[in-house]
Amino acid sequence: MVTIDEMAAFCKRKGIIFPSSEIYGGLAGFFDYGPLGSEIKKNLKDAWWKYHVHDREDVVGIDGSIILHPKVWEASGHLANFDDIMVECMKCKERYRADQVVEELLNIHAAGLKPEDLTKLIKENHIRCLKCKGEFSDAKPFNMMFQTFIGPLQTQEARAFLRPETAQNIFVDFKSIVETARLKLPFGIAQMGRSFRNEIAPRNFLFRCREFEQMEIEYFIHPSKLDDCPYLKDVLNHKLFVFSAEMQTKKQPHQELSIKECLDKRIITTAWHAYWLAMEHQWFVSLGADATKFRIRQHVSDEKSHYALDTWDLEYEFPFGWKELQGMANRTDYDLKQHMKHSGKDLSLFDEDTKQKVIPHVVAEPSQGVDRAFLVFLFNAYHEDKQRGNVVLKLHQRLAPFKIGVFPLLSNRDELLTKAREVFQVLRQDFPALYDKSGSIGRRYARMDEMGTPYSVTIDFDSLKHNDVTVRDRDSTKQVRVKLAELKDTLRKLLGRELPFHKAGTPYEPSAKE
Ligand code: GAP
C-alpha cells in the first residue's frame, strides 16, 4: 500500500489537495481542496446526505453556525474537559501529544491515560525529545478549543470559540427542530460542516487537521425504549470485525462476528448502537470500500469522552495502522440535560405513544470526519499499474470528479475536433464531463486514469462514417463501440451499474498506433 506521504504527494501533483497557504510556507493542519479534490469531496458529502437524510424518513438535516454562544461550551463540558495531554521538551521547547509519543515508542495503547500516568511512563522508560533528546516536562492538559473575539473589543466578555464538533448546534436547536419538523421519537438530526481543533501535533496529512469537516447525526430515542430498534432486522446478518474492550484488555485479536452474535453475546449492549455501527460500515462498502479493511473497536474504560457512557469507533486499516474513522458514543441525555441546566429552557418533549414527557437519549451518534472518509476512498482507489505505467484511481462512479472524458483521436484534424466538441456539448448536459485534445491519446487515457474518470469517449475516423464512438473502461482498459444515438443512455446505465461493460457495445480492439 502507498504511504501517507506518497498519497499527499500524489494529491498535490494531481490538484486534489494542497497544503494551505503554501507560498508562505504552509500552515500545519490546514489544507485546501483543489479542482479535483473539491469535486470528489462534494460527491462524498452528497452521497452521505442521500444515505443518511434523503433515503430515510426518520432523519432531518440542519446547517448551523460555526461560532455559537460561549455558554454552549460551558454547558457541553468542552471548556473544562476538551483536552489533549501535552509534554514540552525543556531544551528545544518542541511540544508533543504525550499519548502519541508513548504509543509510538512503547507500542502500547495510551489514549485516555491521565497526565500523571503518562508522566510516569515517560520517566520510567527514559523517553526524551524526538528531535533533540532533551528532557520532557511533566505531562499536562491542553484545551483544544480555538478562541476568537466577537466585535471590536478583545475582552473576556467578547471571547468566543470556533466549534470543535458540529453536534452542539443540534442539541441547542433541538426544540425548534422538533417543533418545526414535527418529529416523533425515534428520530435523527444530521449536520455536516466545519469543525476546528487546536491539535497539538497535526499529522498524517488529512487524518489529523486543525480545520476539518464533520458529518454527524444525533439519533434521539425514548429513554425507556433504548433497545426498541425497528430497523435491526435489516442488519442482523451483517458481519464485520469486532474488537471489544474485553478483547483489548485480554490482548486477543479482533474477531469477525455478525451483529446478531454481538448482541446475543452482549458484546454490544444496545440494539441502536449495533444498528448504526452496521449502517456506517455498509455506507463505506456501498461506495466501493473494501469491507475487510474496517473494524469496530470499543473504547476501554478510561478512554471515553467526558459525555460518553459507551463508545465504539469504526476504524480503518490505514498504512499507519488501525485508526478511528467514526466515533459512535452513547451520550445518554447528557447534552440535553446540560443545556436545560445552563439555559434554563425546557428541552423535554411529549411522546404521543407513551403519553410521557421525556428527555430523549442519544444512544448512538454516527459522527465522522469528511476528510478521513476522503482518505479512505483515496487509499481504496489508488492502484499503481505497472503495465500501464501510471496510477489508476479506481474511484466509485458516484465519487469520481468527472464521469466522462471526451477526446478527438487526433488533435490536428478539424473534422475530428468539430465532432468531438459536438459530442462533448451533448454529454456535459447530463454528466460532469471533460474535453481533452492535448498530447497523444495514450497520454490522455493515462490522465483520465489518474483523475479517476470511469469512462473515456473517443471520436475517430470511423465515427465520422458510422456515427459511433469508442468507449473505454478505466478499470479494465477494454473498449466498445457505441452508436451516438445510444451513447447517453449507455453511459447512464454504465454509471448506474445497471449494465456490465462487455454488454455496452460492440467489442473494439484499437490499432497498435492508438
Ligand atoms: N460529536 C462527536 C465527536 O466530535 P470525535 O470522535 O471527537 O467525536 C468525530 O470526532 C470524528 O471527527 C472523528 O471520528 C474523525 O473522523 C473526525 N475528526 C476528529 N478530529 C479530527 C481532526 N483533528 N482532523 C480530522 N478529522 C477529525
JSON list of N, CA and C in Angstrom, two decimals, residues 159-209:
[
{"chain": "A", "resi": 159, "resn": "ARG", "atom": "N", "xyz": [-15.09, 37.12, 24.25]},
{"chain": "A", "resi": 159, "resn": "ARG", "atom": "CA", "xyz": [-14.41, 35.89, 23.86]},
{"chain": "A", "resi": 159, "resn": "ARG", "atom": "C", "xyz": [-15.43, 34.86, 23.34]},
{"chain": "A", "resi": 160, "resn": "ALA", "atom": "N", "xyz": [-15.09, 34.22, 22.25]},
{"chain": "A", "resi": 160, "resn": "ALA", "atom": "CA", "xyz": [-15.96, 33.15, 21.70]},
{"chain": "A", "resi": 160, "resn": "ALA", "atom": "C", "xyz": [-15.06, 32.04, 21.15]},
{"chain": "A", "resi": 161, "resn": "PHE", "atom": "N", "xyz": [-15.69, 30.96, 20.70]},
{"chain": "A", "resi": 161, "resn": "PHE", "atom": "CA", "xyz": [-14.92, 29.79, 20.25]},
{"chain": "A", "resi": 161, "resn": "PHE", "atom": "C", "xyz": [-15.45, 29.27, 18.93]},
{"chain": "A", "resi": 162, "resn": "LEU", "atom": "N", "xyz": [-14.54, 28.77, 18.10]},
{"chain": "A", "resi": 162, "resn": "LEU", "atom": "CA", "xyz": [-14.97, 28.05, 16.89]},
{"chain": "A", "resi": 162, "resn": "LEU", "atom": "C", "xyz": [-15.39, 26.66, 17.33]},
{"chain": "A", "resi": 163, "resn": "ARG", "atom": "N", "xyz": [-16.47, 26.14, 16.80]},
{"chain": "A", "resi": 163, "resn": "ARG", "atom": "CA", "xyz": [-16.98, 24.86, 17.32]},
{"chain": "A", "resi": 163, "resn": "ARG", "atom": "C", "xyz": [-15.97, 23.72, 17.10]},
{"chain": "A", "resi": 164, "resn": "PRO", "atom": "N", "xyz": [-15.78, 22.87, 18.11]},
{"chain": "A", "resi": 164, "resn": "PRO", "atom": "CA", "xyz": [-14.90, 21.71, 17.93]},
{"chain": "A", "resi": 164, "resn": "PRO", "atom": "C", "xyz": [-15.67, 20.49, 17.45]},
{"chain": "A", "resi": 165, "resn": "GLU", "atom": "N", "xyz": [-17.00, 20.56, 17.43]},
{"chain": "A", "resi": 165, "resn": "GLU", "atom": "CA", "xyz": [-17.84, 19.48, 16.87]},
{"chain": "A", "resi": 165, "resn": "GLU", "atom": "C", "xyz": [-19.12, 20.14, 16.37]},
{"chain": "A", "resi": 166, "resn": "THR", "atom": "N", "xyz": [-19.74, 19.55, 15.35]},
{"chain": "A", "resi": 166, "resn": "THR", "atom": "CA", "xyz": [-20.99, 20.14, 14.84]},
{"chain": "A", "resi": 166, "resn": "THR", "atom": "C", "xyz": [-22.17, 19.75, 15.73]},
{"chain": "A", "resi": 167, "resn": "ALA", "atom": "N", "xyz": [-21.97, 18.74, 16.55]},
{"chain": "A", "resi": 167, "resn": "ALA", "atom": "CA", "xyz": [-23.08, 18.16, 17.32]},
{"chain": "A", "resi": 167, "resn": "ALA", "atom": "C", "xyz": [-23.84, 19.19, 18.18]},
{"chain": "A", "resi": 168, "resn": "GLN", "atom": "N", "xyz": [-23.09, 20.17, 18.74]},
{"chain": "A", "resi": 168, "resn": "GLN", "atom": "CA", "xyz": [-23.76, 21.05, 19.71]},
{"chain": "A", "resi": 168, "resn": "GLN", "atom": "C", "xyz": [-24.86, 21.92, 19.08]},
{"chain": "A", "resi": 169, "resn": "ASN", "atom": "N", "xyz": [-24.72, 22.29, 17.79]},
{"chain": "A", "resi": 169, "resn": "ASN", "atom": "CA", "xyz": [-25.83, 23.05, 17.16]},
{"chain": "A", "resi": 169, "resn": "ASN", "atom": "C", "xyz": [-27.13, 22.24, 17.25]},
{"chain": "A", "resi": 170, "resn": "ILE", "atom": "N", "xyz": [-26.97, 20.92, 17.09]},
{"chain": "A", "resi": 170, "resn": "ILE", "atom": "CA", "xyz": [-28.16, 20.05, 17.08]},
{"chain": "A", "resi": 170, "resn": "ILE", "atom": "C", "xyz": [-28.82, 20.08, 18.45]},
{"chain": "A", "resi": 171, "resn": "PHE", "atom": "N", "xyz": [-28.02, 20.00, 19.52]},
{"chain": "A", "resi": 171, "resn": "PHE", "atom": "CA", "xyz": [-28.61, 20.00, 20.86]},
{"chain": "A", "resi": 171, "resn": "PHE", "atom": "C", "xyz": [-29.24, 21.35, 21.20]},
{"chain": "A", "resi": 172, "resn": "VAL", "atom": "N", "xyz": [-28.57, 22.46, 20.84]},
{"chain": "A", "resi": 172, "resn": "VAL", "atom": "CA", "xyz": [-29.13, 23.75, 21.26]},
{"chain": "A", "resi": 172, "resn": "VAL", "atom": "C", "xyz": [-30.33, 24.15, 20.40]},
{"chain": "A", "resi": 173, "resn": "ASP", "atom": "N", "xyz": [-30.40, 23.64, 19.16]},
{"chain": "A", "resi": 173, "resn": "ASP", "atom": "CA", "xyz": [-31.56, 23.94, 18.30]},
{"chain": "A", "resi": 173, "resn": "ASP", "atom": "C", "xyz": [-32.66, 22.89, 18.46]},
{"chain": "A", "resi": 174, "resn": "PHE", "atom": "N", "xyz": [-32.44, 21.93, 19.35]},
{"chain": "A", "resi": 174, "resn": "PHE", "atom": "CA", "xyz": [-33.29, 20.74, 19.44]},
{"chain": "A", "resi": 174, "resn": "PHE", "atom": "C", "xyz": [-34.79, 21.07, 19.43]},
{"chain": "A", "resi": 175, "resn": "LYS", "atom": "N", "xyz": [-35.20, 21.97, 20.32]},
{"chain": "A", "resi": 175, "resn": "LYS", "atom": "CA", "xyz": [-36.63, 22.26, 20.48]},
{"chain": "A", "resi": 175, "resn": "LYS", "atom": "C", "xyz": [-37.22, 22.82, 19.17]},
{"chain": "A", "resi": 176, "resn": "SER", "atom": "N", "xyz": [-36.52, 23.78, 18.56]},
{"chain": "A", "resi": 176, "resn": "SER", "atom": "CA", "xyz": [-37.03, 24.40, 17.33]},
{"chain": "A", "resi": 176, "resn": "SER", "atom": "C", "xyz": [-37.12, 23.37, 16.20]},
{"chain": "A", "resi": 177, "resn": "ILE", "atom": "N", "xyz": [-36.13, 22.48, 16.12]},
{"chain": "A", "resi": 177, "resn": "ILE", "atom": "CA", "xyz": [-36.13, 21.49, 15.03]},
{"chain": "A", "resi": 177, "resn": "ILE", "atom": "C", "xyz": [-37.30, 20.53, 15.23]},
{"chain": "A", "resi": 178, "resn": "VAL", "atom": "N", "xyz": [-37.46, 20.04, 16.46]},
{"chain": "A", "resi": 178, "resn": "VAL", "atom": "CA", "xyz": [-38.52, 19.06, 16.73]},
{"chain": "A", "resi": 178, "resn": "VAL", "atom": "C", "xyz": [-39.89, 19.66, 16.42]},
{"chain": "A", "resi": 179, "resn": "GLU", "atom": "N", "xyz": [-40.08, 20.92, 16.83]},
{"chain": "A", "resi": 179, "resn": "GLU", "atom": "CA", "xyz": [-41.40, 21.53, 16.62]},
{"chain": "A", "resi": 179, "resn": "GLU", "atom": "C", "xyz": [-41.66, 21.82, 15.15]},
{"chain": "A", "resi": 180, "resn": "THR", "atom": "N", "xyz": [-40.67, 22.40, 14.45]},
{"chain": "A", "resi": 180, "resn": "THR", "atom": "CA", "xyz": [-40.94, 22.81, 13.07]},
{"chain": "A", "resi": 180, "resn": "THR", "atom": "C", "xyz": [-40.99, 21.60, 12.12]},
{"chain": "A", "resi": 181, "resn": "ALA", "atom": "N", "xyz": [-40.18, 20.57, 12.39]},
{"chain": "A", "resi": 181, "resn": "ALA", "atom": "CA", "xyz": [-40.19, 19.39, 11.50]},
{"chain": "A", "resi": 181, "resn": "ALA", "atom": "C", "xyz": [-41.18, 18.34, 12.00]},
{"chain": "A", "resi": 182, "resn": "ARG", "atom": "N", "xyz": [-41.88, 18.62, 13.08]},
{"chain": "A", "resi": 182, "resn": "ARG", "atom": "CA", "xyz": [-42.90, 17.73, 13.67]},
{"chain": "A", "resi": 182, "resn": "ARG", "atom": "C", "xyz": [-42.35, 16.31, 13.84]},
{"chain": "A", "resi": 183, "resn": "LEU", "atom": "N", "xyz": [-41.22, 16.21, 14.54]},
{"chain": "A", "resi": 183, "resn": "LEU", "atom": "CA", "xyz": [-40.54, 14.92, 14.68]},
{"chain": "A", "resi": 183, "resn": "LEU", "atom": "C", "xyz": [-41.14, 14.10, 15.81]},
{"chain": "A", "resi": 184, "resn": "LYS", "atom": "N", "xyz": [-41.20, 12.79, 15.60]},
{"chain": "A", "resi": 184, "resn": "LYS", "atom": "CA", "xyz": [-41.68, 11.85, 16.63]},
{"chain": "A", "resi": 184, "resn": "LYS", "atom": "C", "xyz": [-40.56, 10.85, 16.91]},
{"chain": "A", "resi": 185, "resn": "LEU", "atom": "N", "xyz": [-40.36, 10.53, 18.18]},
{"chain": "A", "resi": 185, "resn": "LEU", "atom": "CA", "xyz": [-39.30, 9.58, 18.54]},
{"chain": "A", "resi": 185, "resn": "LEU", "atom": "C", "xyz": [-39.56, 8.20, 17.93]},
{"chain": "A", "resi": 186, "resn": "PRO", "atom": "N", "xyz": [-38.54, 7.46, 17.49]},
{"chain": "A", "resi": 186, "resn": "PRO", "atom": "CA", "xyz": [-37.14, 7.86, 17.44]},
{"chain": "A", "resi": 186, "resn": "PRO", "atom": "C", "xyz": [-36.85, 8.65, 16.16]},
{"chain": "A", "resi": 187, "resn": "PHE", "atom": "N", "xyz": [-35.89, 9.60, 16.23]},
{"chain": "A", "resi": 187, "resn": "PHE", "atom": "CA", "xyz": [-35.53, 10.38, 15.04]},
{"chain": "A", "resi": 187, "resn": "PHE", "atom": "C", "xyz": [-34.09, 10.84, 15.14]},
{"chain": "A", "resi": 188, "resn": "GLY", "atom": "N", "xyz": [-33.54, 11.22, 14.00]},
{"chain": "A", "resi": 188, "resn": "GLY", "atom": "CA", "xyz": [-32.17, 11.71, 13.97]},
{"chain": "A", "resi": 188, "resn": "GLY", "atom": "C", "xyz": [-32.12, 13.12, 13.40]},
{"chain": "A", "resi": 189, "resn": "ILE", "atom": "N", "xyz": [-31.13, 13.88, 13.83]},
{"chain": "A", "resi": 189, "resn": "ILE", "atom": "CA", "xyz": [-30.88, 15.21, 13.25]},
{"chain": "A", "resi": 189, "resn": "ILE", "atom": "C", "xyz": [-29.44, 15.19, 12.73]},
{"chain": "A", "resi": 190, "resn": "ALA", "atom": "N", "xyz": [-29.29, 15.52, 11.46]},
{"chain": "A", "resi": 190, "resn": "ALA", "atom": "CA", "xyz": [-27.97, 15.41, 10.80]},
{"chain": "A", "resi": 190, "resn": "ALA", "atom": "C", "xyz": [-27.42, 16.79, 10.50]},
{"chain": "A", "resi": 191, "resn": "GLN", "atom": "N", "xyz": [-26.11, 16.85, 10.47]},
{"chain": "A", "resi": 191, "resn": "GLN", "atom": "CA", "xyz": [-25.47, 18.10, 10.08]},
{"chain": "A", "resi": 191, "resn": "GLN", "atom": "C", "xyz": [-24.09, 17.80, 9.52]},
{"chain": "A", "resi": 192, "resn": "MET", "atom": "N", "xyz": [-23.70, 18.54, 8.48]},
{"chain": "A", "resi": 192, "resn": "MET", "atom": "CA", "xyz": [-22.30, 18.48, 8.08]},
{"chain": "A", "resi": 192, "resn": "MET", "atom": "C", "xyz": [-21.75, 19.90, 8.05]},
{"chain": "A", "resi": 193, "resn": "GLY", "atom": "N", "xyz": [-20.50, 20.03, 8.44]},
{"chain": "A", "resi": 193, "resn": "GLY", "atom": "CA", "xyz": [-19.92, 21.37, 8.44]},
{"chain": "A", "resi": 193, "resn": "GLY", "atom": "C", "xyz": [-18.56, 21.38, 9.08]},
{"chain": "A", "resi": 194, "resn": "ARG", "atom": "N", "xyz": [-17.96, 22.57, 9.10]},
{"chain": "A", "resi": 194, "resn": "ARG", "atom": "CA", "xyz": [-16.58, 22.71, 9.58]},
{"chain": "A", "resi": 194, "resn": "ARG", "atom": "C", "xyz": [-16.49, 22.63, 11.10]},
{"chain": "A", "resi": 195, "resn": "SER", "atom": "N", "xyz": [-15.43, 22.01, 11.56]},
{"chain": "A", "resi": 195, "resn": "SER", "atom": "CA", "xyz": [-15.09, 21.99, 12.98]},
{"chain": "A", "resi": 195, "resn": "SER", "atom": "C", "xyz": [-13.61, 22.34, 13.11]},
{"chain": "A", "resi": 196, "resn": "PHE", "atom": "N", "xyz": [-13.25, 22.82, 14.28]},
{"chain": "A", "resi": 196, "resn": "PHE", "atom": "CA", "xyz": [-11.88, 23.32, 14.49]},
{"chain": "A", "resi": 196, "resn": "PHE", "atom": "C", "xyz": [-11.33, 22.77, 15.80]},
{"chain": "A", "resi": 197, "resn": "ARG", "atom": "N", "xyz": [-10.13, 22.23, 15.77]},
{"chain": "A", "resi": 197, "resn": "ARG", "atom": "CA", "xyz": [-9.48, 21.77, 17.00]},
{"chain": "A", "resi": 197, "resn": "ARG", "atom": "C", "xyz": [-8.01, 22.19, 16.93]},
{"chain": "A", "resi": 198, "resn": "ASN", "atom": "N", "xyz": [-7.56, 22.83, 17.98]},
{"chain": "A", "resi": 198, "resn": "ASN", "atom": "CA", "xyz": [-6.17, 23.28, 18.00]},
{"chain": "A", "resi": 198, "resn": "ASN", "atom": "C", "xyz": [-5.28, 22.11, 18.40]},
{"chain": "A", "resi": 199, "resn": "GLU", "atom": "N", "xyz": [-5.15, 21.16, 17.47]},
{"chain": "A", "resi": 199, "resn": "GLU", "atom": "CA", "xyz": [-4.40, 19.94, 17.74]},
{"chain": "A", "resi": 199, "resn": "GLU", "atom": "C", "xyz": [-2.95, 20.27, 18.09]},
{"chain": "A", "resi": 200, "resn": "ILE", "atom": "N", "xyz": [-2.40, 19.59, 19.08]},
{"chain": "A", "resi": 200, "resn": "ILE", "atom": "CA", "xyz": [-1.00, 19.84, 19.47]},
{"chain": "A", "resi": 200, "resn": "ILE", "atom": "C", "xyz": [-0.06, 19.42, 18.33]},
{"chain": "A", "resi": 201, "resn": "ALA", "atom": "N", "xyz": [-0.37, 18.28, 17.74]},
{"chain": "A", "resi": 201, "resn": "ALA", "atom": "CA", "xyz": [0.53, 17.75, 16.71]},
{"chain": "A", "resi": 201, "resn": "ALA", "atom": "C", "xyz": [-0.30, 17.22, 15.53]},
{"chain": "A", "resi": 202, "resn": "PRO", "atom": "N", "xyz": [-0.73, 18.14, 14.61]},
{"chain": "A", "resi": 202, "resn": "PRO", "atom": "CA", "xyz": [-1.45, 17.63, 13.43]},
{"chain": "A", "resi": 202, "resn": "PRO", "atom": "C", "xyz": [-0.51, 16.73, 12.64]},
{"chain": "A", "resi": 203, "resn": "ARG", "atom": "N", "xyz": [-1.02, 15.63, 12.10]},
{"chain": "A", "resi": 203, "resn": "ARG", "atom": "CA", "xyz": [-0.11, 14.70, 11.41]},
{"chain": "A", "resi": 203, "resn": "ARG", "atom": "C", "xyz": [-0.89, 13.78, 10.49]},
{"chain": "A", "resi": 204, "resn": "ASN", "atom": "N", "xyz": [-0.13, 13.05, 9.70]},
{"chain": "A", "resi": 204, "resn": "ASN", "atom": "CA", "xyz": [-0.70, 12.11, 8.76]},
{"chain": "A", "resi": 204, "resn": "ASN", "atom": "C", "xyz": [-1.66, 12.78, 7.79]},
{"chain": "A", "resi": 205, "resn": "PHE", "atom": "N", "xyz": [-1.19, 13.89, 7.19]},
{"chain": "A", "resi": 205, "resn": "PHE", "atom": "CA", "xyz": [-1.90, 14.54, 6.09]},
{"chain": "A", "resi": 205, "resn": "PHE", "atom": "C", "xyz": [-3.31, 14.93, 6.53]},
{"chain": "A", "resi": 206, "resn": "LEU", "atom": "N", "xyz": [-4.36, 14.45, 5.89]},
{"chain": "A", "resi": 206, "resn": "LEU", "atom": "CA", "xyz": [-5.72, 14.87, 6.23]},
{"chain": "A", "resi": 206, "resn": "LEU", "atom": "C", "xyz": [-6.23, 14.23, 7.51]},
{"chain": "A", "resi": 207, "resn": "PHE", "atom": "N", "xyz": [-5.49, 13.23, 8.02]},
{"chain": "A", "resi": 207, "resn": "PHE", "atom": "CA", "xyz": [-6.06, 12.44, 9.12]},
{"chain": "A", "resi": 207, "resn": "PHE", "atom": "C", "xyz": [-6.28, 13.29, 10.37]},
{"chain": "A", "resi": 208, "resn": "ARG", "atom": "N", "xyz": [-5.30, 14.09, 10.72]},
{"chain": "A", "resi": 208, "resn": "ARG", "atom": "CA", "xyz": [-5.46, 14.93, 11.92]},
{"chain": "A", "resi": 208, "resn": "ARG", "atom": "C", "xyz": [-5.16, 16.37, 11.53]},
{"chain": "A", "resi": 209, "resn": "CYS", "atom": "N", "xyz": [-6.21, 17.16, 11.30]},
{"chain": "A", "resi": 209, "resn": "CYS", "atom": "CA", "xyz": [-6.05, 18.55, 10.89]},
{"chain": "A", "resi": 209, "resn": "CYS", "atom": "C", "xyz": [-6.53, 19.46, 12.02]}
]
